[in-house]
C-alpha positions as CSV (number, residue, x, y, z in Angstrom):
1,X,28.9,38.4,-5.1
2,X,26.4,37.6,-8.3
3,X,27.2,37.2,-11.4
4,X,27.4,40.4,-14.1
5,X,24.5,41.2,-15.4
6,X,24.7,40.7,-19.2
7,X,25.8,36.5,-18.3
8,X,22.5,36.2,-16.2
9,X,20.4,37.9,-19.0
10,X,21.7,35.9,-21.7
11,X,20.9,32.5,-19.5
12,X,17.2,33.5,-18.8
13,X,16.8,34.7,-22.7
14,X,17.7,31.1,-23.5
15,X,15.1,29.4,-21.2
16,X,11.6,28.8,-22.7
17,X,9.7,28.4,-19.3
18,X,10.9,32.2,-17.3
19,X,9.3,31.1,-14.1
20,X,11.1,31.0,-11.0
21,X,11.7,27.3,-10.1
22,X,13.0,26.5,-13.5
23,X,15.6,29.9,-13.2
24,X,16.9,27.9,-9.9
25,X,17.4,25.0,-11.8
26,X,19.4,27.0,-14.8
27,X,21.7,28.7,-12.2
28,X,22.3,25.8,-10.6
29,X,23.1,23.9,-13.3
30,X,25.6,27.2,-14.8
31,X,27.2,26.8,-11.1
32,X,28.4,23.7,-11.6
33,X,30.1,24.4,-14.8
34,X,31.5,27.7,-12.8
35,X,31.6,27.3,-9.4
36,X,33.5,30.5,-8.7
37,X,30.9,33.1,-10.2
38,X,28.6,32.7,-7.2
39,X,25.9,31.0,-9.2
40,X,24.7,29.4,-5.9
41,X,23.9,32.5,-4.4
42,X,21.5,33.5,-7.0
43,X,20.5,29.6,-7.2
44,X,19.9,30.1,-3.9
45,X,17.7,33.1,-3.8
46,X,15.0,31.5,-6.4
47,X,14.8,28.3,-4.4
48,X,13.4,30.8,-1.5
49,X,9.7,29.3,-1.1
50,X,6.8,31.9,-2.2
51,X,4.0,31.3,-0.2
52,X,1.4,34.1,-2.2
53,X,-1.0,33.5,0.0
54,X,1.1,34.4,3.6
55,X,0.4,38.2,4.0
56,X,2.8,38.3,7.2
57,X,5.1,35.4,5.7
58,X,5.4,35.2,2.0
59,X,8.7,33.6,2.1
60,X,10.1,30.4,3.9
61,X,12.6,27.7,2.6
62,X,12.3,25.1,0.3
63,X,13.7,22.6,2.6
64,X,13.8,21.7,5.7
65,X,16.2,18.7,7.0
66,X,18.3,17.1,9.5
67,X,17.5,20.5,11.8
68,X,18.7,22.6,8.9
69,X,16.7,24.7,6.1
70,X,17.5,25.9,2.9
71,X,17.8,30.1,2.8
72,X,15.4,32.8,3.6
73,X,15.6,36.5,2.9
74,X,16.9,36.9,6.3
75,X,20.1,35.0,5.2
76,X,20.9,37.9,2.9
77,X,23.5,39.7,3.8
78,X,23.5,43.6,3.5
79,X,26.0,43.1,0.7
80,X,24.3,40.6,-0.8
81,X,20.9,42.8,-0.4
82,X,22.8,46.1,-2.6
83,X,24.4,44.0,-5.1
84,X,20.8,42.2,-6.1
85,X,19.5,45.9,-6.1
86,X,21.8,47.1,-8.5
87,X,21.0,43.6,-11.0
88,X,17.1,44.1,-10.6
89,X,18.0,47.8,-11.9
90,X,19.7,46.5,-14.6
91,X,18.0,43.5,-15.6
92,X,14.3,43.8,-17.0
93,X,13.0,40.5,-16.8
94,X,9.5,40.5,-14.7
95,X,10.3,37.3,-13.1
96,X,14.0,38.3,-11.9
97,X,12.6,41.5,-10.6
98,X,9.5,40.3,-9.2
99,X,11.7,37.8,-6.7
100,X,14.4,40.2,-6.2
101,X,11.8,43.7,-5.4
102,X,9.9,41.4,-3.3
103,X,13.2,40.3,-1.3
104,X,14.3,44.0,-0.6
105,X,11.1,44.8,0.3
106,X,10.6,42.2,3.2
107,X,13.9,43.4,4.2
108,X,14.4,47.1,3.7
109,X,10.9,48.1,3.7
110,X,11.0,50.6,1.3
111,X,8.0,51.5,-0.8
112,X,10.0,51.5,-3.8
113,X,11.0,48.3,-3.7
114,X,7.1,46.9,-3.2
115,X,6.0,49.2,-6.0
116,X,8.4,47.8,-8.4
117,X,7.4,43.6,-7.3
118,X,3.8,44.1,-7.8
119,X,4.4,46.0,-11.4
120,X,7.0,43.2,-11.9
121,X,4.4,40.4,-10.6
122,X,1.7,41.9,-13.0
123,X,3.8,41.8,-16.0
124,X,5.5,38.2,-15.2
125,X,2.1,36.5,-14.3
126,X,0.7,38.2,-17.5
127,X,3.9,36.2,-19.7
128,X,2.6,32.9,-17.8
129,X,-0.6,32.6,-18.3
130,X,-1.5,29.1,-19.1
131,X,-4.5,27.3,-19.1
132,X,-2.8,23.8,-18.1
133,X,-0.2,25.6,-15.7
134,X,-2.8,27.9,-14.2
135,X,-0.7,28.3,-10.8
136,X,2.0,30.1,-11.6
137,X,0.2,33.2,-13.1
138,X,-2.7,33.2,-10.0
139,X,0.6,32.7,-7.6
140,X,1.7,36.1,-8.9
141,X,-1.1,37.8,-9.3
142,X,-2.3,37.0,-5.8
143,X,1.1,38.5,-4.3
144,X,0.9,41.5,-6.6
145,X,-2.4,41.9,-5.1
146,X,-1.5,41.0,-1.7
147,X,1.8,43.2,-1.7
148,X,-0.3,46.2,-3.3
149,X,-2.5,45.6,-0.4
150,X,0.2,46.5,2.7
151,X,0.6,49.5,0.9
152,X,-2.8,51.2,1.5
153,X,-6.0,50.2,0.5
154,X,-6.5,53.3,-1.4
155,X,-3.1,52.8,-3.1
156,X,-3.1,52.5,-7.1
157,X,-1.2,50.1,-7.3
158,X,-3.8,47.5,-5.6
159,X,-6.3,48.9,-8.1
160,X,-4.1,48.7,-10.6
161,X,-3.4,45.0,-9.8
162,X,-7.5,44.2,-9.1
163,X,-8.5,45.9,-12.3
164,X,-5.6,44.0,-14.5
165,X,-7.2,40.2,-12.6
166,X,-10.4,41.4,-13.7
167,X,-9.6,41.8,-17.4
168,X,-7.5,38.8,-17.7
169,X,-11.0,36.6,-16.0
170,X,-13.1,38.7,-18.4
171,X,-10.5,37.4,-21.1
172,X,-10.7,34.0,-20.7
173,X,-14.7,33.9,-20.4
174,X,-14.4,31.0,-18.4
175,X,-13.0,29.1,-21.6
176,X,-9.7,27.7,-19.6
177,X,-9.4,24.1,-19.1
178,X,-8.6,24.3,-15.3
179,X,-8.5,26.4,-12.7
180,X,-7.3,29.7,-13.5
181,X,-10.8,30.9,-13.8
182,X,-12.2,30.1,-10.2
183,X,-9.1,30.9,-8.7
184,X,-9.0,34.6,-9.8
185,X,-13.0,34.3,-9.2
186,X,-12.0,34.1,-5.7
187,X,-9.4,36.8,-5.5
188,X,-11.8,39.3,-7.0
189,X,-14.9,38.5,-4.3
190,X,-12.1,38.6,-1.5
191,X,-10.8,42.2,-2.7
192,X,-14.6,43.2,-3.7
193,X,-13.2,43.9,-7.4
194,X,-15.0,43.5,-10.7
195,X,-18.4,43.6,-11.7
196,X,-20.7,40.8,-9.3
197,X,-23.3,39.8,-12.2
198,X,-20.2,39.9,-14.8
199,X,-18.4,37.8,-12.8
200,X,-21.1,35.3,-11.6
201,X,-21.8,34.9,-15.4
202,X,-18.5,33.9,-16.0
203,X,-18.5,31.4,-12.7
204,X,-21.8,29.8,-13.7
205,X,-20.8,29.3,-17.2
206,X,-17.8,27.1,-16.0
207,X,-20.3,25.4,-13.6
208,X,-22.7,24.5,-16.1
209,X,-19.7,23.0,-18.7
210,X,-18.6,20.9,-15.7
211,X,-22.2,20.0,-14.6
212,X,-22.5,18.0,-18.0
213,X,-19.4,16.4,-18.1
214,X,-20.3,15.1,-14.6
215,X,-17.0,16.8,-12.9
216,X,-19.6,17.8,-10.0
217,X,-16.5,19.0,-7.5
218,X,-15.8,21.6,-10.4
219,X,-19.5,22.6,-11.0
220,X,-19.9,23.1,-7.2
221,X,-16.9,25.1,-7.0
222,X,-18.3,27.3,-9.2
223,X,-21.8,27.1,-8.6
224,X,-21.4,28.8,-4.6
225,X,-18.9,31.1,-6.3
226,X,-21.4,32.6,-8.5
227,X,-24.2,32.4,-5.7
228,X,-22.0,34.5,-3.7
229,X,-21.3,37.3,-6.5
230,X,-25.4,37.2,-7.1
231,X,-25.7,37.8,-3.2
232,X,-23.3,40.5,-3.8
233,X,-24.8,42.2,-5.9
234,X,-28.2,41.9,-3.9
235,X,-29.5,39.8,-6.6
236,X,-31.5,37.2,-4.0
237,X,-33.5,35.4,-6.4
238,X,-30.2,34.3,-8.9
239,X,-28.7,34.1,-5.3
240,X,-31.0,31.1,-4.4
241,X,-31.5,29.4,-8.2
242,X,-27.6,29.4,-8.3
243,X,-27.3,27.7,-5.1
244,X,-29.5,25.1,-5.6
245,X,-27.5,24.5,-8.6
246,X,-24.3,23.9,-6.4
247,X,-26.7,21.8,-4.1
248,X,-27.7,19.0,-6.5
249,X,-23.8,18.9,-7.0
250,X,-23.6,17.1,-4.3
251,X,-26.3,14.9,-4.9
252,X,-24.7,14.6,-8.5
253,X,-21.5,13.2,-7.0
254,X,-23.2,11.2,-3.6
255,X,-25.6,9.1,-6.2
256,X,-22.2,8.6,-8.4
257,X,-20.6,7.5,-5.2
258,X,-23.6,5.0,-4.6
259,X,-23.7,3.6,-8.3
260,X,-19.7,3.0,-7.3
261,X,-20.7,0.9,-4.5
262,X,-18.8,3.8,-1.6
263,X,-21.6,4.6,0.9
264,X,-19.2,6.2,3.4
265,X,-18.5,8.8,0.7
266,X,-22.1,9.0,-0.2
267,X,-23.0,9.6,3.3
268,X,-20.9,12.6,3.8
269,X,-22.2,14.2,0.4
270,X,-25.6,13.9,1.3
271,X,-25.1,15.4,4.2
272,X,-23.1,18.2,2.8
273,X,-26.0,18.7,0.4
274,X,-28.4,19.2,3.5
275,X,-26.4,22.0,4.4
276,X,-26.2,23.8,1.2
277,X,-30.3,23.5,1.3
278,X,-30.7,25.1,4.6
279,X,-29.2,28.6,3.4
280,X,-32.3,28.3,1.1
281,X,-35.3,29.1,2.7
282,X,-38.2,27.0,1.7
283,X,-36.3,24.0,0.9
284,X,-37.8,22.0,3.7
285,X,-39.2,19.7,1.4
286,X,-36.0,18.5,-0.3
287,X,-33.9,18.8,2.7
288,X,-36.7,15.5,4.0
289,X,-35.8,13.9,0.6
290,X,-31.9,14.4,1.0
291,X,-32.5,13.2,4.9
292,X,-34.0,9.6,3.4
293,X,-31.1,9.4,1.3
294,X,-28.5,10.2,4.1
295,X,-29.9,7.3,6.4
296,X,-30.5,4.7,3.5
297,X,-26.7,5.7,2.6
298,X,-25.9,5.3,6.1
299,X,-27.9,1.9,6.8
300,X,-25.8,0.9,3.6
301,X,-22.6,1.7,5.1
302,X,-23.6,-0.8,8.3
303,X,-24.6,-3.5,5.2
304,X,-21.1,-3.0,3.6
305,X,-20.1,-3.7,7.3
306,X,-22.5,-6.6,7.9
307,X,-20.2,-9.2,6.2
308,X,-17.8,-9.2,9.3
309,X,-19.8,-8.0,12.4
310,X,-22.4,-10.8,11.8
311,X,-19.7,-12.7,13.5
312,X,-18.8,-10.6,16.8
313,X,-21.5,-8.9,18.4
314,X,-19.8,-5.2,18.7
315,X,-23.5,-3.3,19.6
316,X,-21.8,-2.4,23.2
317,X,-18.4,-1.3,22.1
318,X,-20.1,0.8,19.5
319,X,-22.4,2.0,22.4
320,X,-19.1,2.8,24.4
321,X,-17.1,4.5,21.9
322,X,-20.1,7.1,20.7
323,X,-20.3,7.7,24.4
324,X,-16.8,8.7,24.9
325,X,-17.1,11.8,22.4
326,X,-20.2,13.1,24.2
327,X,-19.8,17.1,25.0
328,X,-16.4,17.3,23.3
329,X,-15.1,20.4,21.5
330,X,-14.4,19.8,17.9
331,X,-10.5,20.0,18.7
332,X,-11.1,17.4,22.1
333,X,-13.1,15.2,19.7
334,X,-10.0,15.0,17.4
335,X,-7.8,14.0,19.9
336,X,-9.7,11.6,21.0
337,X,-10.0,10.2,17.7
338,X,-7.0,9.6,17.0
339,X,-6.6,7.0,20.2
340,X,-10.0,6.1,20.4
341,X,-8.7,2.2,19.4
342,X,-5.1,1.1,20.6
343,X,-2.7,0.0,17.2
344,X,-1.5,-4.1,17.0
345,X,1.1,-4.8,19.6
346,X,3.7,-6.6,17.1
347,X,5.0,-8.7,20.4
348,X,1.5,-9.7,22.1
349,X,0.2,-10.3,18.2
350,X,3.0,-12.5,17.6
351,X,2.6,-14.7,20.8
352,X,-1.5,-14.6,19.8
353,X,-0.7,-16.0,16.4
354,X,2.3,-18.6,17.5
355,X,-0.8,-19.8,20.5
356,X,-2.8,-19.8,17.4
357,X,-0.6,-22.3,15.0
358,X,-0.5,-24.5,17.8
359,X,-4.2,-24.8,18.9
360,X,-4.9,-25.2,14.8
361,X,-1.8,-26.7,13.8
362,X,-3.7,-28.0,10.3
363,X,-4.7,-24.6,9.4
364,X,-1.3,-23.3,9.2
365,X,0.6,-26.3,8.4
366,X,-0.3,-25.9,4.3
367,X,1.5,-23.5,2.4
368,X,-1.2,-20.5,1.6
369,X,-0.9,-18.4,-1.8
370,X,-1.4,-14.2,-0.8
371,X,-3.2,-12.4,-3.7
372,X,-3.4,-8.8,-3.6
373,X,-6.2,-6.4,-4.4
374,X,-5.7,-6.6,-8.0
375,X,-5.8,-10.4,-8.1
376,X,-2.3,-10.7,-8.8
377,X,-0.2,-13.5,-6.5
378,X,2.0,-11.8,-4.9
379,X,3.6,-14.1,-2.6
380,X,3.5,-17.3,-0.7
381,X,2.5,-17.8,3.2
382,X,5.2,-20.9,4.2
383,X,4.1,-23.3,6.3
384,X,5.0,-23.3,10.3
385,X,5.9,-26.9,10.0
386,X,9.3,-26.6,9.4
387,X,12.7,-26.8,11.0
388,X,14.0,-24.0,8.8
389,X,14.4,-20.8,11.5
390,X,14.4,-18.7,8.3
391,X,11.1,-20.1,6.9
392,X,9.2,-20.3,10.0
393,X,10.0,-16.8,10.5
394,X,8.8,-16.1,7.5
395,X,5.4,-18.2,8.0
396,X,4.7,-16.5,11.3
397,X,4.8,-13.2,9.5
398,X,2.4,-14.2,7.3
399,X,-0.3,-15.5,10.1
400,X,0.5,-11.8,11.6
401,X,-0.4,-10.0,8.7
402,X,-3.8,-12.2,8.2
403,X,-4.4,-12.5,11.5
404,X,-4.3,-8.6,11.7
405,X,-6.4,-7.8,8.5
406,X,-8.8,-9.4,11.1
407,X,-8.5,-7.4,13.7
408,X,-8.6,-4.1,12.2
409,X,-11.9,-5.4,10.7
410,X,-12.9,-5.5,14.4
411,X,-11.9,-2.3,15.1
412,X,-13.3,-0.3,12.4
413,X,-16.3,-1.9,12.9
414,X,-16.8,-1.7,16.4
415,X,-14.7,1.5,17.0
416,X,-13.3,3.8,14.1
417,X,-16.1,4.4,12.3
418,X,-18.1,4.5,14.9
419,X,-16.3,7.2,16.5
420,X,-16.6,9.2,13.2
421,X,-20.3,8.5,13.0
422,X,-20.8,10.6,16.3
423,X,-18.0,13.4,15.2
424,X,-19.7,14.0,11.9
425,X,-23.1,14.4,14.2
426,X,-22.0,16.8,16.2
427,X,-20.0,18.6,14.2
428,X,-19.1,20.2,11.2
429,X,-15.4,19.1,9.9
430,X,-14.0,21.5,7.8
431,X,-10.4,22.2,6.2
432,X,-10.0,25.5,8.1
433,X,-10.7,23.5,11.4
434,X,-8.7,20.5,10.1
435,X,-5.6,23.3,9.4
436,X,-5.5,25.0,12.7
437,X,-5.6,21.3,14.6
438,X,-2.8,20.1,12.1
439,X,-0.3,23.2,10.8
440,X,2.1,23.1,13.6
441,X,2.5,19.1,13.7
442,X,5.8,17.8,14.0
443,X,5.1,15.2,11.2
444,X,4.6,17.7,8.3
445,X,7.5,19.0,6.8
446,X,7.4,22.9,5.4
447,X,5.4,23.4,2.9
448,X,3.0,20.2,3.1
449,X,0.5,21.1,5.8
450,X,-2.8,21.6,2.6
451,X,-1.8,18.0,1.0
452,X,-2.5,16.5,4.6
453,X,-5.1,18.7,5.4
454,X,-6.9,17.7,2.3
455,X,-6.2,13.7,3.0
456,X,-7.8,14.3,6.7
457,X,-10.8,16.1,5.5
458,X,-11.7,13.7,2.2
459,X,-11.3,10.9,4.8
460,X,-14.1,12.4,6.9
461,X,-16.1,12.2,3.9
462,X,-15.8,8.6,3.8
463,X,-14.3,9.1,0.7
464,X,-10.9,7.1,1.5
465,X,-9.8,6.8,-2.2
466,X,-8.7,10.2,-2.6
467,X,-7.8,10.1,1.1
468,X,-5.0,7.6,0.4
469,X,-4.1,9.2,-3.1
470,X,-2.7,12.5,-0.9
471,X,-1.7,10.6,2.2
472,X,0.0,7.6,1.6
473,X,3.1,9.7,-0.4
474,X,3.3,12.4,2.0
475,X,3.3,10.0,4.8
476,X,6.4,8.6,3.1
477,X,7.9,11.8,2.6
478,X,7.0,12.5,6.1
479,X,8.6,9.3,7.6
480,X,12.1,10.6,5.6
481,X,11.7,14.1,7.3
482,X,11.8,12.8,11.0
483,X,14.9,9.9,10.2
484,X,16.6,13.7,8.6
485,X,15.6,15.1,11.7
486,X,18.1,12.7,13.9
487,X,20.8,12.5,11.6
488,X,20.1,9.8,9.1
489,X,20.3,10.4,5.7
490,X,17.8,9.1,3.6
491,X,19.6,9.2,0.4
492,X,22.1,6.7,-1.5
493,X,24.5,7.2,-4.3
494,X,24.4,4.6,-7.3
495,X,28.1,3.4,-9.0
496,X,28.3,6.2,-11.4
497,X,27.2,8.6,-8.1
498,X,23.7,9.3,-9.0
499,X,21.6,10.0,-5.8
500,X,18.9,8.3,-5.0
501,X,15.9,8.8,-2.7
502,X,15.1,5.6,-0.1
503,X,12.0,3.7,-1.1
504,X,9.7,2.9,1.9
505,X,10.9,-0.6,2.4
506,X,14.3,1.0,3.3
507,X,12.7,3.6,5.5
508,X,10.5,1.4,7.3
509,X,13.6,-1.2,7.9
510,X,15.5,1.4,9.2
511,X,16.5,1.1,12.8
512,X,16.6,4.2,14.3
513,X,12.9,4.8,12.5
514,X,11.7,2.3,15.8
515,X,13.0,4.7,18.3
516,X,11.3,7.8,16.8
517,X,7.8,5.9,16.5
518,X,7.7,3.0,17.8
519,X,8.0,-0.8,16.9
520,X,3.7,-1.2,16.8
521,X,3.9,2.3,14.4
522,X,6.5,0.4,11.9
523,X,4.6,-2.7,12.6
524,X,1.7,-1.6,11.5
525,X,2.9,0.6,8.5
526,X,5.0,-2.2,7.0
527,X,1.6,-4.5,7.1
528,X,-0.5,-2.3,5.5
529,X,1.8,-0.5,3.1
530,X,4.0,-3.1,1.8
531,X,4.2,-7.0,0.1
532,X,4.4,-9.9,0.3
533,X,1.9,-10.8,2.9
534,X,1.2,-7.5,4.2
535,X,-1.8,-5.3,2.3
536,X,0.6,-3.4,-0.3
537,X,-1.4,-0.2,-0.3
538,X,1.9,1.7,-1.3
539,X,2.9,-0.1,-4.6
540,X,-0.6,-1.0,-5.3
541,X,-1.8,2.5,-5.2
542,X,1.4,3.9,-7.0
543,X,0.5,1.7,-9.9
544,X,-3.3,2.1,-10.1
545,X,-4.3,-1.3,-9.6
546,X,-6.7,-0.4,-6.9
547,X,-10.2,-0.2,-7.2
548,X,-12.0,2.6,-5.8
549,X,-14.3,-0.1,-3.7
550,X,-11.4,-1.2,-1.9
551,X,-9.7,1.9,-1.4
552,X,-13.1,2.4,0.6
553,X,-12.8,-1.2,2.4
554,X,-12.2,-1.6,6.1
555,X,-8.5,-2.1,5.8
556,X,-8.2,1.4,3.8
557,X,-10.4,2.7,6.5
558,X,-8.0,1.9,8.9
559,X,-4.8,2.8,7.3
560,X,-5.9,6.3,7.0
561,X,-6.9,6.1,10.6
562,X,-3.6,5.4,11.4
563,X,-2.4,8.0,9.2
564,X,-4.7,10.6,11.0
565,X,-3.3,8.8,14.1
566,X,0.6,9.6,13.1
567,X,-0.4,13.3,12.3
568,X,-2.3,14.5,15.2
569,X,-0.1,12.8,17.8
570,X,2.8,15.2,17.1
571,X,0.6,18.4,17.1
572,X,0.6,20.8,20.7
573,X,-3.1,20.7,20.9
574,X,-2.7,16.6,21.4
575,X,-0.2,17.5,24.0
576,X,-2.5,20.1,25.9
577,X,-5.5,17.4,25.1
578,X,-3.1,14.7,27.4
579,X,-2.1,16.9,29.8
580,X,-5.6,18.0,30.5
């Protein structure tokens, strides 16, 4: 059923990193080389996805495909459930037992077997503590903490696990590198643990390190953190001094943003600012100074526009499309968003340009060079004088893809960021808000739902750079989930049998990818994500060879729009939003 205990101890004793992703890899690697010792079973049971922070449901699968999932504990069989109870007996590893207690617990529900995970969490996050691979300890503290939890808050085993957190953040005296520090930080003012003014110490310490190496997400971070332990800990005065720290974090990183060129993102951090200041009485004064910066940066953003909508006159649709969100929930005004413009009809686009090369037959007769974002040449636009089916095809591909960097110009200006103009007014887009519109889409694949989350809500910050950083691989990933779904596999194998994941061209040429989406969908991806005419975002961003100014331009704008656009579709509150 598994294999004897002294052959798995002598395979973890050889592996230098005893964490549970890299035990899955070990096993599955000994199963290949002895298939018949039920390697795969155990391989198996450490690919099981821990998800610390899930009190009800701390474990899902690691994959999910083609309508099938990789195991959960309730795959275990009751012979399968005994057999890993007598290993975790016999085999004293922290990490082995941790997975394996846990597991018997969610399905026997004995005390026992909760008792010994959270000892066995303690002692394995303990042997993982790193400062550049912060996650893996904090992932196993916060279940040891979590588990202890279910047992009774007055259990000692949750002290046992808050009081052991609170030594390890006193330990470190906010001198790690990354994130260990905050993360614990936040455990400990969840659970109430630890010493408030000890601890805020420690948070504003971190802070002020990051302050002056200008990392002002970090400092912030860190700054509320502490603010909150002062408030804590009644301490109203530190309370207010500390928050006005994290405040002009913000400003920090908005006039950064501005000395970048990126407005949009400047606008949002201003605002953000505003609303750190107004949990600070007597601030009135600064909040007026931080409100003349918010409309300079958001007369800026209209400049940076200014350069195209000089040439249409788009006051009225503007006019229209702020009027369409008036006395909308947050949730309604989501929706809406993510229609509020209609996408490039590939078919009417095409008859719009082919009209277009006749009326101006000079303009498209010459053969045009395409240079991307980094300056490189990239490819050639042919020229629709030709007899050549293959070429012309080829040149009236090329007029699309210009001809649509023109129109989604238009539309951003006139439309899209209008429309987020008047959300951001009348609302207050946060993650948590962003989560519950987004975790049941049927775009995101298990296990994905924060990367999007986080693209959505950096894009409502104007800050589209980072947006696209998260978005544009998970998109990918996302577009490879829903071919899975119906069937196709999105995988090839080389000559020597190597297996190989589809690149987005392939995906995006894919057939059946038209009847799950839509042709103006692909149409629209393939323009904006990939060569030789279209915009490249894909392989440009992959390489770095984007600046951050035009990862903030119109046509970045837009592609995360329609990002935004492919996520929210999918989700039951659009549904309910249709049907209403």
């Amino acid at each position: 059923m598994l294999p004897e205990k002294d052959e798995i101890e002598v395979l973890i004793a050889e592996l230098p990193l005893k964490e549970g992703d890299a035990f899955s890899k070990a096993f599955r690697e000994r199963h290949n080389s002895a298939a018949n010792q039920n390697w795969d079973t155990l391989q198996s049971i450490f690919d099981i996805h821990l998800r610390a922070e899930n009190i009800s449901e701390p474990f899902g699968p690691k994959i999910i495909m083609g309508g099938k999932r990789s195991m959960i504990p309730e795959d275990l069989s009751e012979e399968h459930l005994e057999v890993m109870r007598q290993r975790a007996e016999q085999i004293h590893d922290p990490e082995f037992r941790a997975r394996i207690y846990d597991i018997l617990w969610i399905r026997k529900r004995d005390f026992s077997f909760a008792e010994a995970a959270v000892n066995a969490y303690i002692e394995s996050g303990l042997r993982l503590e790193d400062s550049d691979y912060w996650t893996y300890s904090i992932e196993r503290y916060q279940r040891a903490i979590r588990l202890a939890r279910t047992l009774g808050k007055d259990h000692p085993l949750l002290k046992k696990a808050l009081d052991h957190l609170v030594s390890r953040v006193v330990f470190h005296n906010g001198e790690d590198e990354r994130y260990f520090s905050l993360n614990g930080l936040g455990l400990l003012y969840e659970f109430k643990a630890g010493d408030p003014i000890e601890l805020a110490g420690i948070a504003q310490k971190i802070a002020a390190k990051a302050a002056e190496e200008k990392n002002f997400p970090k400092s912030f971070d860190h700054y509320e953190l502490a603010s909150k332990f002062y408030l804590r800990a009644d301490d109203k005065d530190k309370y207010k001094e500390v928050l006005k720290f994290a405040a002009e974090q913000k400003v920090g990183q908005a006039e950064a943003h501005e000395a970048g060129g990126s407005f949009m993102a400047a606008h949002s951090l201003w605002n953000e600012a505003i609303q750190v200041y107004r949990k600070i009485s007597g601030s009135q004064e600064r909040i007026k100074e931080l409100h003349r910066r918010l409309n300079i940066a958001g007369e800026k953003i209209q400049d940076e526009m200014g350069s195209f909508t000089t040439e249409f006159d788009v006051s009225e649709w503007v006019k229209q499309t702020r009027a369409a969100f008036d006395g909308l929930t947050l949730k309604e005004a989501l929706c809406r968003y993510a229609i509020i413009c209609p996408l490039i009809n590939p078919t009417k686009h095409r008859e719009d340009c082919i009209k277009q090369t006749h009326e101006s037959p000079l303009q498209f007769s010459l053969v045009a060079q395409i240079y991307d974002a980094a300056g490189r040449k990239v490819g050639v636009r042919q020229s629709v004088m030709t007899d050549d089916p293959e070429q012309y095809e080829t040149a009236i591909t090329g007029v699309m893809n210009q001809q649509a960097h023109i129109v989604r110009h238009y539309n951003v200006a006139g439309c899209i960021a209008a429309a987020m103009h008047k959300i951001l007014e009348d609302h207050a887009v946060n993650e948590e808000d962003i989560e519950s519109m987004i975790s049941d889409s049927g775009f995101i694949p298990e296990g994905q739902t924060s990367l999007f989350v986080k693209a959505i809500k950096f894009g409502f910050e104007w800050d589209f750079s980072t947006a696209l950083h998260l978005f544009i691989p998970q998109v990918e990933n996302s577009l490879r989930y829903l071919l899975a779904q119906k069937g196709v596999i999105t995988t090839s194998l080389d000559h020597v049998g190597i297996e190989e994941t589809w690149p987005l061209g392939r995906i995006l040429a894919e057939p059946k990818l038209v009847e799950i989406i839509g042709e103006t969908l692909v149409f629209e991806l393939r323009s904006l994500l990939l060569g030789d005419t279209g915009s490249n975002f894909r392989n440009l961003l992959a390489h770095g060879m984007l600046s951050e100014g035009y990862l903030n331009s119109h046509e970045a704008f837009y592609l995360w729009w329609v990002l935004f656009r492919m996520t929210v579709l999918l989700t039951p509150e659009f549904r309910d939003f249709q049907q209403a």
